[in-house]
Short mmCIF file of C-alpha atoms in Angstrom, two decimals:
data_model
loop_
_atom_site.label_atom_id
_atom_site.label_comp_id
_atom_site.label_asym_id
_atom_site.label_seq_id
_atom_site.Cartn_x
_atom_site.Cartn_y
_atom_site.Cartn_z
CA UNK A 1 -46.75 -2.18 -3.02
CA UNK A 2 -43.59 -2.37 -5.06
CA UNK A 3 -42.89 0.06 -7.88
CA UNK A 4 -39.78 -0.79 -9.77
CA UNK A 5 -38.24 0.70 -12.88
CA UNK A 6 -34.59 -0.13 -13.31
CA UNK A 7 -31.91 -0.52 -15.92
CA UNK A 8 -28.67 -2.40 -15.53
CA UNK A 9 -26.06 -3.58 -18.02
CA UNK A 10 -25.40 -7.31 -17.82
CA UNK A 11 -23.06 -9.59 -19.70
CA UNK A 12 -24.55 -12.91 -20.62
CA UNK A 13 -23.67 -15.88 -22.78
CA UNK A 14 -24.67 -13.97 -25.92
CA UNK A 15 -22.77 -10.82 -25.07
CA UNK A 16 -23.93 -7.70 -23.31
CA UNK A 17 -27.57 -6.87 -22.81
CA UNK A 18 -29.54 -4.50 -20.64
CA UNK A 19 -31.81 -5.54 -17.84
CA UNK A 20 -34.67 -3.10 -18.32
CA UNK A 21 -37.68 -3.84 -16.18
CA UNK A 22 -40.66 -1.85 -15.07
CA UNK A 23 -43.22 -3.44 -12.82
CA UNK A 24 -45.82 -2.94 -10.14
CA UNK A 25 -46.58 -5.53 -7.55
CA UNK A 26 -49.50 -5.19 -5.19
CA UNK A 27 -49.32 -5.89 -1.46
CA UNK A 28 -49.66 -9.60 -0.74
CA UNK A 29 -49.23 -10.70 -4.35
CA UNK A 30 -47.31 -13.84 -5.36
CA UNK A 31 -45.43 -13.15 -8.57
CA UNK A 32 -43.11 -15.42 -10.49
CA UNK A 33 -40.20 -14.36 -12.65
CA UNK A 34 -39.88 -16.99 -15.33
CA UNK A 35 -37.22 -17.34 -17.97
CA UNK A 36 -34.10 -19.11 -19.13
CA UNK A 37 -30.98 -18.93 -17.06
CA UNK A 38 -29.03 -15.81 -17.87
CA UNK A 39 -32.14 -13.75 -18.61
CA UNK A 40 -31.53 -11.53 -15.59
CA UNK A 41 -34.02 -13.03 -13.12
CA UNK A 42 -31.64 -13.38 -10.22
CA UNK A 43 -30.07 -9.98 -10.86
CA UNK A 44 -33.51 -8.39 -10.67
CA UNK A 45 -34.11 -10.10 -7.36
CA UNK A 46 -30.71 -9.01 -6.08
CA UNK A 47 -31.36 -5.42 -7.08
CA UNK A 48 -34.55 -5.51 -5.05
CA UNK A 49 -32.81 -6.97 -2.02
CA UNK A 50 -29.98 -4.44 -2.23
CA UNK A 51 -27.32 -7.04 -2.98
CA UNK A 52 -26.76 -5.58 -6.42
CA UNK A 53 -27.14 -2.04 -7.67
CA UNK A 54 -29.01 -0.97 -10.80
CA UNK A 55 -27.22 1.46 -13.10
CA UNK A 56 -30.21 3.76 -12.94
CA UNK A 57 -33.89 3.84 -12.16
CA UNK A 58 -35.92 3.66 -9.00
CA UNK A 59 -37.29 1.16 -6.54
CA UNK A 60 -40.02 2.19 -4.12
CA UNK A 61 -41.58 -0.17 -1.62
CA UNK A 62 -44.64 0.82 0.39
CA UNK A 63 -43.92 4.47 -0.32
CA UNK A 64 -40.29 4.35 0.81
CA UNK A 65 -37.52 4.95 -1.68
CA UNK A 66 -35.12 2.02 -1.71
CA UNK A 67 -33.22 3.12 -4.73
CA UNK A 68 -33.31 6.46 -6.49
CA UNK A 69 -30.88 8.88 -8.08
CA UNK A 70 -29.62 10.03 -4.68
CA UNK A 71 -30.91 7.27 -2.44
CA UNK A 72 -29.29 3.94 -1.69
CA UNK A 73 -31.11 2.24 1.15
CA UNK A 74 -28.60 -0.27 2.56
CA UNK A 75 -29.51 -3.93 2.28
CA UNK A 76 -29.75 -4.18 6.08
CA UNK A 77 -32.56 -1.63 6.23
CA UNK A 78 -34.66 -2.99 3.38
CA UNK A 79 -36.06 -5.91 5.31
CA UNK A 80 -36.35 -8.08 2.24
CA UNK A 81 -36.29 -11.76 3.16
CA UNK A 82 -34.10 -13.49 0.62
CA UNK A 83 -33.98 -17.20 0.16
CA UNK A 84 -30.83 -18.28 -1.64
CA UNK A 85 -30.54 -21.17 -4.03
CA UNK A 86 -28.03 -22.84 -1.70
CA UNK A 87 -30.12 -21.74 1.34
CA UNK A 88 -27.02 -20.09 2.90
CA UNK A 89 -27.63 -21.52 6.35
CA UNK A 90 -24.89 -20.59 8.82
CA UNK A 91 -22.92 -23.83 9.33
CA UNK A 92 -21.76 -22.76 12.80
CA UNK A 93 -25.27 -22.40 14.19
CA UNK A 94 -27.93 -24.97 14.98
CA UNK A 95 -31.37 -24.85 13.36
CA UNK A 96 -32.60 -22.81 16.30
CA UNK A 97 -29.47 -20.64 16.27
CA UNK A 98 -30.03 -19.82 12.62
CA UNK A 99 -33.61 -18.74 13.20
CA UNK A 100 -32.83 -16.81 16.39
CA UNK A 101 -29.95 -15.01 14.67
CA UNK A 102 -32.49 -13.47 12.29
CA UNK A 103 -34.69 -11.98 15.02
CA UNK A 104 -34.83 -8.22 15.06
CA UNK A 105 -33.58 -6.29 18.06
CA UNK A 106 -36.06 -6.63 20.90
CA UNK A 107 -38.06 -9.40 19.26
CA UNK A 108 -38.94 -12.21 21.62
CA UNK A 109 -37.29 -15.60 21.22
CA UNK A 110 -40.79 -16.98 21.35
CA UNK A 111 -41.20 -15.90 17.75
CA UNK A 112 -38.27 -18.05 16.66
CA UNK A 113 -39.73 -21.07 18.45
CA UNK A 114 -43.15 -20.46 16.91
CA UNK A 115 -41.65 -20.41 13.42
CA UNK A 116 -39.64 -23.54 14.16
CA UNK A 117 -42.82 -25.31 15.27
CA UNK A 118 -44.74 -23.94 12.31
CA UNK A 119 -42.20 -25.41 9.91
CA UNK A 120 -42.26 -28.71 11.84
CA UNK A 121 -38.62 -28.35 12.81
CA UNK A 122 -39.13 -28.77 16.56
CA UNK A 123 -37.43 -32.17 16.64
CA UNK A 124 -34.48 -30.88 14.67
CA UNK A 125 -33.94 -27.59 16.46
CA UNK A 126 -30.55 -28.59 17.93
CA UNK A 127 -29.19 -30.13 14.73
CA UNK A 128 -26.49 -28.42 12.70
CA UNK A 129 -27.36 -27.54 9.09
CA UNK A 130 -25.05 -30.10 7.49
CA UNK A 131 -26.93 -32.85 9.33
CA UNK A 132 -30.17 -31.92 7.57
CA UNK A 133 -31.67 -33.08 4.29
CA UNK A 134 -32.22 -30.62 1.47
CA UNK A 135 -35.90 -30.20 2.24
CA UNK A 136 -35.20 -29.63 5.93
CA UNK A 137 -32.55 -27.05 5.12
CA UNK A 138 -35.00 -25.27 2.91
CA UNK A 139 -37.57 -25.12 5.69
CA UNK A 140 -34.96 -23.68 8.04
CA UNK A 141 -34.07 -21.05 5.45
CA UNK A 142 -37.71 -20.12 5.11
CA UNK A 143 -38.22 -19.95 8.88
CA UNK A 144 -35.09 -17.83 9.18
CA UNK A 145 -36.21 -15.41 6.46
CA UNK A 146 -39.61 -15.01 8.14
CA UNK A 147 -38.05 -14.53 11.59
CA UNK A 148 -36.64 -11.19 10.45
CA UNK A 149 -40.21 -9.94 9.82
CA UNK A 150 -39.56 -9.08 6.17
CA UNK A 151 -41.70 -6.70 4.14
CA UNK A 152 -41.33 -8.92 1.14
CA UNK A 153 -40.04 -12.36 0.41
CA UNK A 154 -37.65 -13.06 -2.45
CA UNK A 155 -37.23 -16.70 -3.44
CA UNK A 156 -34.42 -17.56 -5.83
CA UNK A 157 -35.29 -20.94 -7.38
CA UNK A 158 -36.20 -22.23 -3.96
CA UNK A 159 -37.09 -25.77 -4.98
CA UNK A 160 -34.50 -26.50 -7.65
CA UNK A 161 -32.32 -28.72 -5.46
CA UNK A 162 -35.12 -30.91 -4.11
CA UNK A 163 -36.56 -34.20 -5.22
CA UNK A 164 -40.05 -34.29 -6.65
CA UNK A 165 -42.00 -35.33 -3.52
CA UNK A 166 -40.26 -32.87 -1.23
CA UNK A 167 -40.71 -30.18 -3.81
CA UNK A 168 -44.49 -30.61 -3.94
CA UNK A 169 -44.78 -30.68 -0.16
CA UNK A 170 -42.71 -27.55 0.29
CA UNK A 171 -44.52 -25.71 -2.46
CA UNK A 172 -47.73 -26.24 -0.52
CA UNK A 173 -46.01 -25.07 2.62
CA UNK A 174 -44.70 -21.90 1.01
CA UNK A 175 -48.12 -21.16 -0.37
CA UNK A 176 -49.77 -21.70 3.01
CA UNK A 177 -47.27 -19.44 4.80
CA UNK A 178 -47.45 -16.79 2.12
CA UNK A 179 -51.22 -16.60 2.54
CA UNK A 180 -51.04 -16.78 6.32
CA UNK A 181 -48.58 -13.89 6.58
CA UNK A 182 -49.99 -12.05 3.58
CA UNK A 183 -46.45 -11.29 2.54
CA UNK A 184 -45.61 -9.99 -0.92
CA UNK A 185 -43.53 -12.67 -2.61
CA UNK A 186 -41.44 -12.77 -5.74
CA UNK A 187 -40.13 -16.11 -6.87
CA UNK A 188 -37.59 -16.90 -9.55
CA UNK A 189 -38.28 -20.14 -11.33
CA UNK A 190 -37.84 -21.96 -14.59
CA UNK A 191 -40.14 -24.80 -13.72
CA UNK A 192 -43.53 -24.51 -15.37
CA UNK A 193 -45.37 -26.79 -12.95
CA UNK A 194 -44.05 -24.77 -10.05
CA UNK A 195 -45.29 -21.54 -11.57
CA UNK A 196 -48.69 -23.08 -12.14
CA UNK A 197 -49.01 -24.29 -8.58
CA UNK A 198 -47.82 -21.20 -6.79
CA UNK A 199 -48.49 -17.96 -8.55
CA UNK A 200 -51.36 -16.17 -10.23
CA UNK A 201 -49.12 -13.84 -12.14
CA UNK A 202 -46.03 -14.66 -14.07
CA UNK A 203 -43.56 -12.36 -15.77
CA UNK A 204 -41.55 -13.89 -18.55
CA UNK A 205 -38.11 -12.40 -18.75
CA UNK A 206 -36.17 -12.63 -21.99
CA UNK A 207 -32.79 -10.98 -22.47
CA UNK A 208 -33.44 -8.63 -19.59
CA UNK A 209 -36.88 -7.52 -20.67
CA UNK A 210 -40.35 -8.60 -19.66
CA UNK A 211 -41.48 -10.28 -22.87
CA UNK A 212 -44.93 -11.31 -21.69
CA UNK A 213 -46.96 -11.14 -18.54
CA UNK A 214 -50.17 -12.71 -17.32
CA UNK A 215 -51.64 -15.73 -15.58
CA UNK A 216 -49.74 -19.01 -15.88
CA UNK A 217 -52.53 -20.46 -18.02
CA UNK A 218 -52.31 -17.59 -20.48
CA UNK A 219 -48.54 -17.67 -20.55
CA UNK A 220 -48.02 -21.35 -21.07
CA UNK A 221 -50.48 -21.91 -23.83
CA UNK A 222 -53.31 -23.72 -22.11
CA UNK A 223 -55.50 -20.64 -22.27
CA UNK A 224 -55.06 -19.82 -25.90
CA UNK A 225 -55.43 -23.42 -26.98
CA UNK A 226 -58.55 -23.83 -24.90
CA UNK A 227 -57.13 -27.09 -23.66
CA UNK A 228 -59.07 -29.14 -21.21
CA UNK A 229 -55.93 -30.04 -19.36
CA UNK A 230 -52.22 -29.64 -19.78
CA UNK A 231 -49.02 -30.76 -18.16
CA UNK A 232 -45.50 -29.48 -18.32
CA UNK A 233 -43.09 -32.11 -19.44
CA UNK A 234 -39.64 -32.75 -20.76
CA UNK A 235 -38.82 -34.60 -23.95
CA UNK A 236 -36.73 -37.68 -23.24
CA UNK A 237 -36.65 -39.37 -26.62
CA UNK A 238 -38.15 -39.17 -30.12
CA UNK A 239 -38.43 -42.29 -32.25
CA UNK A 240 -39.92 -42.85 -35.65
CA UNK A 241 -42.75 -45.38 -35.63
CA UNK A 242 -44.27 -46.09 -39.04
CA UNK A 243 -45.87 -42.87 -40.26
CA UNK A 244 -45.83 -41.04 -36.92
CA UNK A 245 -43.29 -40.38 -34.25
CA UNK A 246 -43.36 -41.65 -30.69
CA UNK A 247 -42.24 -39.05 -28.21
CA UNK A 248 -41.27 -40.14 -24.72
CA UNK A 249 -41.94 -37.44 -22.14
CA UNK A 250 -41.21 -36.97 -18.49
CA UNK A 251 -44.27 -35.42 -16.85
CA UNK A 252 -43.81 -34.89 -13.16
CA UNK A 253 -41.97 -38.06 -12.25
CA UNK A 254 -43.82 -40.24 -14.73
CA UNK A 255 -42.65 -41.32 -18.12
CA UNK A 256 -45.34 -41.22 -20.79
CA UNK A 257 -45.31 -41.88 -24.51
CA UNK A 258 -47.39 -39.91 -26.94
CA UNK A 259 -47.48 -39.75 -30.69
CA UNK A 260 -46.54 -36.76 -32.74
CA UNK A 261 -46.67 -35.88 -36.39
CA UNK A 262 -43.47 -35.65 -38.36
CA UNK A 263 -43.85 -31.88 -38.39
CA UNK A 264 -44.17 -31.68 -34.60
CA UNK A 265 -41.32 -34.10 -34.06
CA UNK A 266 -39.03 -32.03 -36.24
CA UNK A 267 -39.33 -29.05 -33.95
CA UNK A 268 -38.51 -31.07 -30.85
CA UNK A 269 -35.33 -32.44 -29.50
CA UNK A 270 -34.49 -34.43 -26.41
CA UNK A 271 -34.32 -32.17 -23.33
CA UNK A 272 -36.89 -29.65 -24.64
CA UNK A 273 -39.56 -28.50 -22.24
CA UNK A 274 -43.04 -28.88 -23.64
CA UNK A 275 -46.65 -28.58 -22.62
CA UNK A 276 -48.63 -31.76 -23.05
CA UNK A 277 -52.21 -30.72 -23.77
CA UNK A 278 -55.33 -32.53 -24.66
CA UNK A 279 -58.78 -31.37 -25.59
CA UNK A 280 -62.04 -32.64 -26.97
CA UNK A 281 -62.14 -35.87 -25.12
CA UNK A 282 -63.04 -36.93 -21.66
CA UNK A 283 -60.17 -37.86 -19.46
CA UNK A 284 -60.89 -40.79 -17.20
CA UNK A 285 -60.15 -40.20 -13.53
CA UNK A 286 -59.67 -43.23 -11.39
CA UNK A 287 -59.23 -42.88 -7.65
CA UNK A 288 -56.02 -44.46 -6.37
CA UNK B 1 24.82 -26.57 36.28
CA UNK B 2 22.08 -23.94 36.33
CA UNK B 3 20.41 -22.96 33.12
CA UNK B 4 19.45 -19.47 32.11
CA UNK B 5 15.74 -19.55 31.30
CA UNK B 6 15.60 -15.93 30.25
CA UNK B 7 16.15 -16.40 26.50
CA UNK B 8 13.40 -18.99 26.40
CA UNK B 9 11.01 -16.82 28.33
CA UNK B 10 11.84 -13.92 26.01
CA UNK B 11 11.24 -16.10 22.96
CA UNK B 12 7.75 -17.03 24.07
CA UNK B 13 6.94 -13.49 25.17
CA UNK B 14 8.00 -12.28 21.72
CA UNK B 15 6.00 -14.97 19.92
CA UNK B 16 2.87 -14.33 22.00
CA UNK B 17 3.02 -10.55 21.60
CA UNK B 18 3.72 -10.73 17.88
CA UNK B 19 0.94 -13.29 17.30
CA UNK B 20 -1.55 -11.19 19.24
CA UNK B 21 -0.77 -8.08 17.19
CA UNK B 22 -0.79 -10.18 14.02
CA UNK B 23 -4.31 -11.34 14.79
CA UNK B 24 -5.52 -7.79 15.24
CA UNK B 25 -4.00 -6.63 11.95
CA UNK B 26 -3.77 -9.79 9.89
CA UNK B 27 -7.29 -11.21 10.21
CA UNK B 28 -9.14 -8.07 9.05
CA UNK B 29 -6.47 -7.60 6.38
CA UNK B 30 -6.97 -11.18 5.17
CA UNK B 31 -10.70 -10.56 4.95
CA UNK B 32 -10.13 -7.39 2.97
CA UNK B 33 -7.63 -9.10 0.68
CA UNK B 34 -10.04 -11.98 0.08
CA UNK B 35 -12.75 -9.66 -1.24
CA UNK B 36 -11.06 -6.62 -2.64
CA UNK B 37 -11.02 -5.99 -6.37
CA UNK B 38 -8.40 -3.24 -6.39
CA UNK B 39 -6.14 -3.34 -9.37
CA UNK B 40 -2.92 -3.62 -7.41
CA UNK B 41 -4.09 -6.72 -5.54
CA UNK B 42 -1.54 -9.03 -7.22
CA UNK B 43 1.25 -6.66 -6.24
CA UNK B 44 -0.06 -6.55 -2.70
CA UNK B 45 -0.29 -10.32 -2.49
CA UNK B 46 3.26 -10.63 -3.79
CA UNK B 47 4.43 -8.15 -1.16
CA UNK B 48 2.69 -10.06 1.63
CA UNK B 49 4.34 -13.29 0.46
CA UNK B 50 7.84 -11.78 0.21
CA UNK B 51 8.95 -12.96 3.69
CA UNK B 52 8.37 -16.54 2.53
CA UNK B 53 11.13 -16.38 -0.06
CA UNK B 54 13.35 -13.48 0.95
CA UNK B 55 16.46 -14.26 3.02
CA UNK B 56 15.68 -13.04 6.53
CA UNK B 57 18.87 -11.00 6.48
CA UNK B 58 17.57 -8.88 3.58
CA UNK B 59 14.45 -7.89 5.48
CA UNK B 60 16.44 -7.48 8.68
CA UNK B 61 18.90 -5.22 6.94
CA UNK B 62 16.23 -2.87 5.60
CA UNK B 63 14.34 -2.87 8.88
CA UNK B 64 17.55 -2.02 10.68
CA UNK B 65 18.10 0.93 8.35
CA UNK B 66 14.51 2.11 8.76
CA UNK B 67 14.55 1.74 12.53
CA UNK B 68 17.84 3.56 12.96
CA UNK B 69 17.43 6.98 14.62
CA UNK B 70 19.46 8.43 11.75
CA UNK B 71 16.75 7.44 9.28
CA UNK B 72 13.69 9.70 8.98
CA UNK B 73 11.30 6.89 9.98
CA UNK B 74 13.30 5.83 13.03
CA UNK B 75 13.92 9.46 13.95
CA UNK B 76 10.25 10.29 13.58
CA UNK B 77 9.22 7.33 15.77
CA UNK B 78 11.75 8.33 18.39
CA UNK B 79 10.59 11.94 18.41
CA UNK B 80 6.84 11.37 18.27
CA UNK B 81 6.40 8.20 20.32
CA UNK B 82 9.74 7.90 22.06
CA UNK B 83 10.09 4.49 20.39
CA UNK B 84 13.55 3.13 19.72
CA UNK B 85 13.01 0.09 17.56
CA UNK B 86 16.58 -0.80 16.69
CA UNK B 87 18.10 -3.24 19.19
CA UNK B 88 15.01 -3.31 21.39
CA UNK B 89 12.23 -5.76 22.22
CA UNK B 90 9.60 -3.53 20.55
CA UNK B 91 11.69 -3.60 17.39
CA UNK B 92 11.72 -7.39 17.49
CA UNK B 93 7.93 -7.44 17.84
CA UNK B 94 7.47 -5.16 14.83
CA UNK B 95 9.91 -7.19 12.74
CA UNK B 96 8.28 -10.48 13.78
CA UNK B 97 4.84 -9.19 12.85
CA UNK B 98 6.08 -8.28 9.39
CA UNK B 99 8.02 -11.49 9.00
CA UNK B 100 5.23 -13.83 10.13
CA UNK B 101 2.53 -11.93 8.25
CA UNK B 102 2.10 -14.41 5.36
CA UNK B 103 1.95 -17.35 7.73
CA UNK B 104 -1.22 -15.97 9.29
CA UNK B 105 -2.68 -14.16 6.29
CA UNK B 106 -2.46 -17.01 3.76
CA UNK B 107 -4.56 -19.65 5.55
CA UNK B 108 -7.04 -17.09 6.85
CA UNK B 109 -7.43 -15.47 3.44
CA UNK B 110 -8.07 -18.81 1.76
CA UNK B 111 -10.54 -19.57 4.54
CA UNK B 112 -12.51 -16.42 3.80
CA UNK B 113 -12.36 -17.07 0.06
CA UNK B 114 -13.70 -20.57 0.59
CA UNK B 115 -16.89 -19.30 2.22
CA UNK B 116 -19.80 -18.83 -0.19
CA UNK B 117 -20.72 -15.18 -0.71
CA UNK B 118 -24.32 -16.07 0.09
CA UNK B 119 -23.39 -16.51 3.77
CA UNK B 120 -22.59 -12.87 4.38
CA UNK B 121 -25.31 -11.76 1.97
CA UNK B 122 -27.85 -13.77 3.95
CA UNK B 123 -26.70 -12.07 7.15
CA UNK B 124 -27.00 -8.64 5.49
CA UNK B 125 -30.55 -9.32 4.29
CA UNK B 126 -31.39 -10.32 7.86
CA UNK B 127 -30.37 -6.81 8.92
CA UNK B 128 -26.95 -7.61 10.36
CA UNK B 129 -24.09 -5.13 10.02
CA UNK B 130 -20.78 -5.99 8.38
CA UNK B 131 -19.10 -6.14 11.77
CA UNK B 132 -21.74 -8.45 13.27
CA UNK B 133 -21.54 -10.65 10.19
CA UNK B 134 -17.76 -10.78 10.42
CA UNK B 135 -17.75 -11.79 14.09
CA UNK B 136 -20.76 -14.08 14.24
CA UNK B 137 -20.89 -15.67 10.81
CA UNK B 138 -17.54 -15.44 9.01
CA UNK B 139 -14.96 -15.97 11.77
CA UNK B 140 -16.67 -18.99 13.38
CA UNK B 141 -16.86 -20.69 10.00
CA UNK B 142 -13.13 -20.49 9.28
CA UNK B 143 -12.00 -21.82 12.66
CA UNK B 144 -9.67 -24.48 11.17
CA UNK B 145 -7.85 -21.90 9.04
CA UNK B 146 -7.71 -19.45 11.96
CA UNK B 147 -6.12 -22.04 14.24
CA UNK B 148 -3.68 -23.05 11.50
CA UNK B 149 -2.74 -19.42 10.84
CA UNK B 150 -2.25 -18.54 14.49
CA UNK B 151 -0.22 -21.65 15.26
CA UNK B 152 1.96 -21.19 12.19
CA UNK B 153 2.62 -17.55 12.96
CA UNK B 154 3.44 -18.35 16.59
CA UNK B 155 5.74 -21.26 15.71
CA UNK B 156 7.44 -19.29 12.98
CA UNK B 157 8.18 -16.42 15.34
CA UNK B 158 9.72 -18.86 17.82
CA UNK B 159 11.99 -20.16 15.10
CA UNK B 160 13.05 -16.82 13.62
CA UNK B 161 16.79 -16.17 13.65
CA UNK B 162 18.07 -14.00 10.83
CA UNK B 163 15.84 -10.97 11.26
CA UNK B 164 16.24 -11.05 15.01
CA UNK B 165 20.02 -11.16 14.71
CA UNK B 166 20.07 -8.23 12.30
CA UNK B 167 17.89 -5.81 14.19
CA UNK B 168 17.87 -7.18 17.73
CA UNK B 169 21.48 -7.98 18.34
CA UNK B 170 22.19 -9.99 21.41
CA UNK B 171 21.19 -8.00 24.50
CA UNK B 172 20.36 -10.28 27.44
CA UNK B 173 16.79 -9.75 28.68
CA UNK B 174 16.08 -7.44 25.76
CA UNK B 175 16.71 -9.14 22.46
CA UNK B 176 18.61 -12.31 23.31
CA UNK B 177 15.99 -14.86 22.34
CA UNK B 178 16.58 -18.61 22.42
CA UNK B 179 17.54 -18.99 18.76
CA UNK B 180 20.26 -16.34 19.20
CA UNK B 181 21.35 -17.83 22.50
CA UNK B 182 21.94 -21.20 20.84
CA UNK B 183 24.19 -19.63 18.20
CA UNK B 184 25.99 -17.67 20.89
CA UNK B 185 26.61 -20.67 23.11
CA UNK B 186 27.86 -22.75 20.22
CA UNK B 187 30.31 -20.00 19.31
CA UNK B 188 31.51 -20.01 22.91
CA UNK B 189 31.83 -23.81 22.75
CA UNK B 190 29.15 -24.21 25.47
CA UNK B 191 27.50 -27.16 23.78
CA UNK B 192 25.65 -28.13 26.95
CA UNK B 193 23.80 -24.82 27.23
CA UNK B 194 23.12 -24.77 23.47
CA UNK B 195 21.73 -28.25 23.69
CA UNK B 196 19.45 -27.21 26.54
CA UNK B 197 17.89 -24.34 24.56
CA UNK B 198 17.67 -26.41 21.40
CA UNK B 199 16.00 -29.29 23.18
CA UNK B 200 13.41 -27.08 24.87
CA UNK B 201 12.57 -25.33 21.56
CA UNK B 202 12.35 -28.66 19.81
CA UNK B 203 10.09 -30.10 22.48
CA UNK B 204 7.81 -27.08 22.73
CA UNK B 205 7.36 -26.69 18.97
CA UNK B 206 6.67 -30.39 18.61
CA UNK B 207 4.16 -30.27 21.48
CA UNK B 208 2.30 -27.30 19.98
CA UNK B 209 1.99 -28.89 16.56
CA UNK B 210 1.09 -32.26 18.02
CA UNK B 211 -1.63 -30.68 20.14
CA UNK B 212 -3.13 -29.04 17.08
CA UNK B 213 -3.05 -32.25 15.08
CA UNK B 214 -4.59 -34.20 17.92
CA UNK B 215 -7.18 -31.54 18.59
CA UNK B 216 -8.48 -31.94 15.12
CA UNK B 217 -6.66 -33.70 12.34
CA UNK B 218 -8.88 -32.11 9.77
CA UNK B 219 -8.35 -28.68 11.25
CA UNK B 220 -4.82 -28.19 10.00
CA UNK B 221 -4.92 -30.40 6.93
CA UNK B 222 -7.69 -28.41 5.32
CA UNK B 223 -5.70 -25.21 5.67
CA UNK B 224 -2.31 -26.45 4.49
#
């Protein structure tokens, strides 16, 4: 159980603003912090881990004060597994060395080997990090974070540097491990499909404040529109075609073209993230 | 003709001692300098770099004044620790440490600065202390810069002349290092002896640098 209520002054692209967040997270929950870059997502995560300090407020985890007016629990004692965007693997240690380094005092090396096997890294255990692919590095980082027996797992855009296929595979893996260990997890993301796949609860952070909060379906429109199905996509191009506009979208790793009215097209520009929704007709599913 | 090996032996003893002390002081200092945000950091960095541009005689002159028993610092050292730094081997070591400081600190500092902050942060979140992180994560990952810094400091101490002359004088077995001996022999028209010292220094310095380059070409290039 995490109870957090913190304030911290931040300076962003649009000048100074205050990170002001209050939230409760239940044991074993998987929560996503969603928002544009510069909204304060990473800072919030760092405050939790003890890598940054709020100006004021309190953080309590499982009844223990991590941060209060007089209390500053050092990062080393918080036992918050943190997965960095660049994975931060130690270049001087092998895969196995990285995972074993994280073991707590007195923990058996067996645990490191189990995690290595669990993440299917057995074959690679003697490799150095720079001889690994992005996806492999990410699995090492995850194994290493879990080796320290963390009370909660903090993932800072864990899949942003991976290609589409690897991303999907690792998302499944993270989900499986999170359920297996029952570990409270907070993930920072600005990828709608990722949020959909992984978490039940999403907090949308805007200018340091939680603007909205709920299930991914509620947050990203599908719920309120009553859509039968919806996909997150990115606008690649908008072209005028007779009376309507043809919008080219990237959905997943597929390029699709849909039509839009002039009014819709006016609000869009190339690079925008959109939800592609459809209702009131039967989609055809063909096995492939 | 028999050659006096003592100045050469003294030179290497001085270089080894000074480099060892430099490592103890300079490496933690470089780490601190790489991360500190104190306001006087630019002034401090300028001060550390001074030996690079200052004539050795300037530094030697001030050190000589400070080390003199007549000065409060020299007098205090003499009284408290029984240390006489002027015209002694210990004085040479202290002066060499100061004079070779930037040669060790610069590469090591840039090594530390080149490491992503997430490396030490990752170690902290895994429950490791600052000291553990320093020894097991940071130092092993700046090996090329460490080697470069240590070799440079060692080689520079071997080659030092001006400071040594100012505060060491020319006492055989005490402060008469090879670079001084060469000057001395040339003054006495003993070109043979001077040539002997010069040749050995030349050979040894070349061998050290060559070994480093051969050991790992990348090692030194990345730090220079």
